[in-house]
JSON list of C-alpha atoms in Angstrom, two decimals:
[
{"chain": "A", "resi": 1, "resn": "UNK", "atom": "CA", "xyz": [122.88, 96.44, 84.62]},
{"chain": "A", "resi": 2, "resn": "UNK", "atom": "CA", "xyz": [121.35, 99.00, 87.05]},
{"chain": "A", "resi": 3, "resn": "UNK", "atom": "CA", "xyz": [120.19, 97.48, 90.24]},
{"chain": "A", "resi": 4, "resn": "UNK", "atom": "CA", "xyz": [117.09, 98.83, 92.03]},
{"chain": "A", "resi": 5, "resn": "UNK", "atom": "CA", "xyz": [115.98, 98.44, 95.64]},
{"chain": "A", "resi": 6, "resn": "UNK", "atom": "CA", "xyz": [112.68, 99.22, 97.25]},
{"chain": "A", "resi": 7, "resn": "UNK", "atom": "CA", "xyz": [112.46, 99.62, 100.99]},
{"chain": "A", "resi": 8, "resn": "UNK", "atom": "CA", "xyz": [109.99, 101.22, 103.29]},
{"chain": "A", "resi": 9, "resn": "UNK", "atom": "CA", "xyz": [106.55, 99.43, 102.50]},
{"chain": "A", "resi": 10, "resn": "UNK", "atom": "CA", "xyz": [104.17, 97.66, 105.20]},
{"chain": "A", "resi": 11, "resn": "UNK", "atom": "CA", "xyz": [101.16, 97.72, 106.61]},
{"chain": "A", "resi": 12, "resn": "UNK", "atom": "CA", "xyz": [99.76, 100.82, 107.62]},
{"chain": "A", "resi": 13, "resn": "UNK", "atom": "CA", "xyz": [96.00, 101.85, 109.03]},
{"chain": "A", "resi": 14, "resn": "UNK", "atom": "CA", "xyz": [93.86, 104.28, 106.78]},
{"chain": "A", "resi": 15, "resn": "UNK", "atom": "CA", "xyz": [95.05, 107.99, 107.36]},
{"chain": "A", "resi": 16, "resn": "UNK", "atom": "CA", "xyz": [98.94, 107.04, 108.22]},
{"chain": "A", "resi": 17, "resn": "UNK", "atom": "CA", "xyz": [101.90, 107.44, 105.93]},
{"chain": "A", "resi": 18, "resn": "UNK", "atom": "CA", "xyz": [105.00, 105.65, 104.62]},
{"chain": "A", "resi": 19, "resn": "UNK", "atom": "CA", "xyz": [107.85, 106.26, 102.60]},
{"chain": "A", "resi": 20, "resn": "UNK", "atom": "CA", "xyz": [109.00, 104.55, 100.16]},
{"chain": "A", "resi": 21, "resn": "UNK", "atom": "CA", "xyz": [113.22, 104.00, 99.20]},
{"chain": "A", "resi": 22, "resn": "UNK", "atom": "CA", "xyz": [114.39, 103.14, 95.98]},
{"chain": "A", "resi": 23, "resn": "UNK", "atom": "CA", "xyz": [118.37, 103.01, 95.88]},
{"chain": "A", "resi": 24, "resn": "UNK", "atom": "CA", "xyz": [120.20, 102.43, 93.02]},
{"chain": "A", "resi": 25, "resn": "UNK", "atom": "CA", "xyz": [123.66, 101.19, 92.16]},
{"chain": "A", "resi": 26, "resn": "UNK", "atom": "CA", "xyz": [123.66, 104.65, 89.93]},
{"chain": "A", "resi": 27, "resn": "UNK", "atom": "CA", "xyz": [120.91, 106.91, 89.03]},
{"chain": "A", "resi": 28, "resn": "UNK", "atom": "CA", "xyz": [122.77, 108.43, 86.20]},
{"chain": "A", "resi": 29, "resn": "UNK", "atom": "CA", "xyz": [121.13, 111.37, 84.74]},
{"chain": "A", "resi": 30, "resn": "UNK", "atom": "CA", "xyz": [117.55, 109.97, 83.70]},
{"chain": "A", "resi": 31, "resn": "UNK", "atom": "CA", "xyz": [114.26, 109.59, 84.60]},
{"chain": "A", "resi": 32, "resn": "UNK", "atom": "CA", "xyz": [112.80, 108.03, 87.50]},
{"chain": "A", "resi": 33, "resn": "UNK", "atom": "CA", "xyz": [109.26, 106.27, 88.09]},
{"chain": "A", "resi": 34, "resn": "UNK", "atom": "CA", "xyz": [107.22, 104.76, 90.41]},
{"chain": "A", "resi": 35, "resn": "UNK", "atom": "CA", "xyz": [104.71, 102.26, 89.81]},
{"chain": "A", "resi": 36, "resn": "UNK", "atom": "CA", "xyz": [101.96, 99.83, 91.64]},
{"chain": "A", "resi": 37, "resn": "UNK", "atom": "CA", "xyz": [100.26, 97.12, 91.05]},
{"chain": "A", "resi": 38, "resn": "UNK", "atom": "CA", "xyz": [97.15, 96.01, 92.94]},
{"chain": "A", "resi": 39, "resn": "UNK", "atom": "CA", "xyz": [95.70, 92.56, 92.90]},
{"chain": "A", "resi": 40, "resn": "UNK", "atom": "CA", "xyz": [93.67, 91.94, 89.57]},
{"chain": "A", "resi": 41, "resn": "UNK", "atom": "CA", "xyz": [94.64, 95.40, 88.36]},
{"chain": "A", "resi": 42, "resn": "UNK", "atom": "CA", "xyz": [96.82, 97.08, 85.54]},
{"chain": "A", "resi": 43, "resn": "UNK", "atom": "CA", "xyz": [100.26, 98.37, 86.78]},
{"chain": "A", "resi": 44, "resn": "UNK", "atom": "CA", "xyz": [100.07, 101.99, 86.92]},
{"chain": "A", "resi": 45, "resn": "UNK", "atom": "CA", "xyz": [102.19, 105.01, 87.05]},
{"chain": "A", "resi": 46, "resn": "UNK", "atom": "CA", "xyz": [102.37, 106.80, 90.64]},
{"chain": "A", "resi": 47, "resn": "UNK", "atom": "CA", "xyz": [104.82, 109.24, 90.02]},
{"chain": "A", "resi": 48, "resn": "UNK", "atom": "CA", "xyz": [107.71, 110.16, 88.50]},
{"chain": "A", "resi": 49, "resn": "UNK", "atom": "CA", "xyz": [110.63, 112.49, 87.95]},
{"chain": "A", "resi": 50, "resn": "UNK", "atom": "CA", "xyz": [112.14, 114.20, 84.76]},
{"chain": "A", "resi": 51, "resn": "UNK", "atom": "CA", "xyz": [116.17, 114.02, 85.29]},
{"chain": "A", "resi": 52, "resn": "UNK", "atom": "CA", "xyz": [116.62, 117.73, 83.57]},
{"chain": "A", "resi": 53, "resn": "UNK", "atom": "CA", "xyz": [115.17, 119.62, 86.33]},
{"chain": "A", "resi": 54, "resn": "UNK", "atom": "CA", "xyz": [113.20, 117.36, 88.33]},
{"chain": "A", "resi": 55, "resn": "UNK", "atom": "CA", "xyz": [109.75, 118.35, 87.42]},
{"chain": "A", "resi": 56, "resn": "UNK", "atom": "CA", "xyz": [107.50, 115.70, 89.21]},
{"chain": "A", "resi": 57, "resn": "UNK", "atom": "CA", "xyz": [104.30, 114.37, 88.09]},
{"chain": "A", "resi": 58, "resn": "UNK", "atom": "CA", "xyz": [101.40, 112.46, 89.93]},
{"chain": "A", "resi": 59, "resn": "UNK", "atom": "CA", "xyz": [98.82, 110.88, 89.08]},
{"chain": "A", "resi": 60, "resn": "UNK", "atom": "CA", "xyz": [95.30, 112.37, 90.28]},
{"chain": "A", "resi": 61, "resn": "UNK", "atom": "CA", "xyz": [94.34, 109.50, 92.34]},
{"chain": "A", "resi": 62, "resn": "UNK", "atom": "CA", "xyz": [97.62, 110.52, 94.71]},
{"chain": "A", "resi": 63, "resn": "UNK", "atom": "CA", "xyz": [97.81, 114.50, 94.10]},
{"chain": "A", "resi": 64, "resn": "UNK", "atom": "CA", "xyz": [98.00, 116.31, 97.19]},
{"chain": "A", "resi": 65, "resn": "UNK", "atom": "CA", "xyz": [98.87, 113.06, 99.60]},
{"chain": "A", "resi": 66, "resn": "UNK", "atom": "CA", "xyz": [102.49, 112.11, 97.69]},
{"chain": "A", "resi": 67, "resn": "UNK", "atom": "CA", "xyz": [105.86, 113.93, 97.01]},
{"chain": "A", "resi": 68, "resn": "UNK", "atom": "CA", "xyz": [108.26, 112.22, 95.04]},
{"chain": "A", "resi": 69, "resn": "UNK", "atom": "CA", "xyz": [111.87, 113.60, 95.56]},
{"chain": "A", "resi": 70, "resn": "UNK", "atom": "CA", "xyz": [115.21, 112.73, 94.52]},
{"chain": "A", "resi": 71, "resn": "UNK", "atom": "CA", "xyz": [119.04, 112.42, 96.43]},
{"chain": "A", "resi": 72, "resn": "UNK", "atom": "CA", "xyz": [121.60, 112.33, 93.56]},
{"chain": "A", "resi": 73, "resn": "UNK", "atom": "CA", "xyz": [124.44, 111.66, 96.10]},
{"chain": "A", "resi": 74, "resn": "UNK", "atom": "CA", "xyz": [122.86, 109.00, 97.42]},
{"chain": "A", "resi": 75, "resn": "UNK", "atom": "CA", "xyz": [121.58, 107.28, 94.33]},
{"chain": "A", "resi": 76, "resn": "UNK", "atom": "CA", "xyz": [117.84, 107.61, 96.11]},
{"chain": "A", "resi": 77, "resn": "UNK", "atom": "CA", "xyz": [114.33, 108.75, 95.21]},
{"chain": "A", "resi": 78, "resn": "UNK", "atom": "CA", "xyz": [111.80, 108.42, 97.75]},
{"chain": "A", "resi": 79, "resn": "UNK", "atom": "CA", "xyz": [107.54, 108.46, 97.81]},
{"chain": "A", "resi": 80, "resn": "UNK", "atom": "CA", "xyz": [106.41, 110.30, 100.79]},
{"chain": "A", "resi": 81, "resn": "UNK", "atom": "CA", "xyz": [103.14, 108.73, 101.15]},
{"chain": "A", "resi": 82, "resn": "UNK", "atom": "CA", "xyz": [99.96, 110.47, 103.17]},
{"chain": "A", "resi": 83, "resn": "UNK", "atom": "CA", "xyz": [96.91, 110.39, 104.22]},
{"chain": "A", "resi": 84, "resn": "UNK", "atom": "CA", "xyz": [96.84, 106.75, 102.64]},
{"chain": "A", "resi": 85, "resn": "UNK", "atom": "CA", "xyz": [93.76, 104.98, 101.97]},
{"chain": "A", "resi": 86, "resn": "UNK", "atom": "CA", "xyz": [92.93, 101.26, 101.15]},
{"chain": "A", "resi": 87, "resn": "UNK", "atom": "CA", "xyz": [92.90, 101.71, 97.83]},
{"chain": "A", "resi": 88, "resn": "UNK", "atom": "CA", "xyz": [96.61, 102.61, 97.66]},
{"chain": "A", "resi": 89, "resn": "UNK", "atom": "CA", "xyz": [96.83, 99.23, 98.67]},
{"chain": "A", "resi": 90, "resn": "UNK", "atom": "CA", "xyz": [99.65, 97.56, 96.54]},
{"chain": "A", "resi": 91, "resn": "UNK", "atom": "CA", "xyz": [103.24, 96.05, 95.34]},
{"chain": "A", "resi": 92, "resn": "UNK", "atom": "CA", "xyz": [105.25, 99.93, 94.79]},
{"chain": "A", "resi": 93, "resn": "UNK", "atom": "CA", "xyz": [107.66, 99.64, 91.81]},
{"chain": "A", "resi": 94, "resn": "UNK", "atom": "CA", "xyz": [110.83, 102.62, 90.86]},
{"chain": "A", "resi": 95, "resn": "UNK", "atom": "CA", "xyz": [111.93, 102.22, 87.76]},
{"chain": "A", "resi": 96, "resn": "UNK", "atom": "CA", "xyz": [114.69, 104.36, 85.54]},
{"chain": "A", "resi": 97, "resn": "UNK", "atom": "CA", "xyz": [113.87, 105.42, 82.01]},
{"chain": "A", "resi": 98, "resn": "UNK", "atom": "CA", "xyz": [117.60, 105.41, 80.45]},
{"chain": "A", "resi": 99, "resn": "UNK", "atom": "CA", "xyz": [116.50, 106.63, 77.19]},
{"chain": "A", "resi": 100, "resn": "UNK", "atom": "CA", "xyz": [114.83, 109.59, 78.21]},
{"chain": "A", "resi": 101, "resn": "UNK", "atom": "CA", "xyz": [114.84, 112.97, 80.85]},
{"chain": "A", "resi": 102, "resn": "UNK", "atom": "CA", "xyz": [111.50, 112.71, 80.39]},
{"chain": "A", "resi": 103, "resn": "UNK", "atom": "CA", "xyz": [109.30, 110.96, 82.56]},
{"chain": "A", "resi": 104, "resn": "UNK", "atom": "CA", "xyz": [106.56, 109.44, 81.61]},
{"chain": "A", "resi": 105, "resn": "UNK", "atom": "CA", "xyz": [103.67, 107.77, 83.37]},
{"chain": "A", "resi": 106, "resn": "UNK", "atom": "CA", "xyz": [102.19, 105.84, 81.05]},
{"chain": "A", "resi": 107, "resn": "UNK", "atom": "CA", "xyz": [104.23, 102.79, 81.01]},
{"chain": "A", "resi": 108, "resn": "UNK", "atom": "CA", "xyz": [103.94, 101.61, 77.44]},
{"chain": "A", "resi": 109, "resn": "UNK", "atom": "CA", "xyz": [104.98, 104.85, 76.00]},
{"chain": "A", "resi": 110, "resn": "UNK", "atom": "CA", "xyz": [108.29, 105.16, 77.98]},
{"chain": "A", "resi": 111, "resn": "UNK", "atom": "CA", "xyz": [111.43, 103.36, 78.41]},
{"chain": "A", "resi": 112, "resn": "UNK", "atom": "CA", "xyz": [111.59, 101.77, 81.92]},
{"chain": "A", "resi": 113, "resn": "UNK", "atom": "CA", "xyz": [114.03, 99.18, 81.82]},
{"chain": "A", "resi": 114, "resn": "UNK", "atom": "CA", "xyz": [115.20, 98.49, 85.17]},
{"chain": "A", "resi": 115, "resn": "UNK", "atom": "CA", "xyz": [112.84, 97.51, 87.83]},
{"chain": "A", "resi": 116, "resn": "UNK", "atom": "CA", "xyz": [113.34, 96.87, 91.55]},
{"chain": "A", "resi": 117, "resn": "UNK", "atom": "CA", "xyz": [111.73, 93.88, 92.87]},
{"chain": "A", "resi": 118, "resn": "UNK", "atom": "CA", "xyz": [108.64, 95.97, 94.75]},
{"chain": "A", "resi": 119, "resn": "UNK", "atom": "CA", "xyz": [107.87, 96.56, 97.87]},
{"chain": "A", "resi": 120, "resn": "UNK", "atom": "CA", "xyz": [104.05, 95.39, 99.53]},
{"chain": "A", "resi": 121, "resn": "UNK", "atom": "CA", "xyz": [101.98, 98.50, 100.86]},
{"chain": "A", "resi": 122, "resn": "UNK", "atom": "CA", "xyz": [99.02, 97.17, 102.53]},
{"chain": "A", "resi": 123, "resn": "UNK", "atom": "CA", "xyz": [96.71, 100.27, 103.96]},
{"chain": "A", "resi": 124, "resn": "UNK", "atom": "CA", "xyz": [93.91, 98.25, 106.19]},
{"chain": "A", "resi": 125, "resn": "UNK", "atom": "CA", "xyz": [92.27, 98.81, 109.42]}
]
């Protein structure tokens, strides 16, 4: 089984930044995700990465403020988190799709089946 480890989350005030670890005991050659889940909310799809040529996706909410990227020696993908706002307030999830080098962010139509344990972001002033 793949292991997955989130680091980097905490509390940060509106405007600051974070980012976000996920190491793996092997990345392999397949897609990458990451996820959140709010309080009372769906988990949703932040960002992801195909494994082919890394073509990254975001959803709109986080266009412009986060950059997903990938170290293949390491066995680490990061979220560069910016300009964050309360509303990114969450648990972060990565995830690897081993079925696929397609990423997906809509969770119920891709593979993900290792998770990391999350890590909290809380953006409050």
């Amino acid at each position: 089984q793949v292991q997955l480890v989130e680091s980097g989350g905490g509390l940060v005030q509106p405007g600051g930044s974070l980012n976000l670890s996920c190491t793996a005991s092997t990345l392999g050659y397949y897609a990458v995700g990451w996820f959140r889940q709010a309080p009372g909310k769906e988990r949703e799809g932040v960002s992801c990465l195909d494994s082919n040529d890394y073509s990254s996706y975001y959803t709109d909410s986080v266009k412009g403020r986060f950059t997903m990227s990938r170290d293949s020696a390491r066995d680490t993908v990061y979220l560069q988190m910016n300009s964050l706002k309360p509303e990114d307030t969450a648990i972060y999830y990565c995830a690897i799709d081993f079925m696929s080098v397609f990423c997906t962010l809509e969770e119920d139509k891709g593979h993900y089946e290792s998770w990391g344990q999350g890590t909290q972001v809380t953006v409050s002033s």
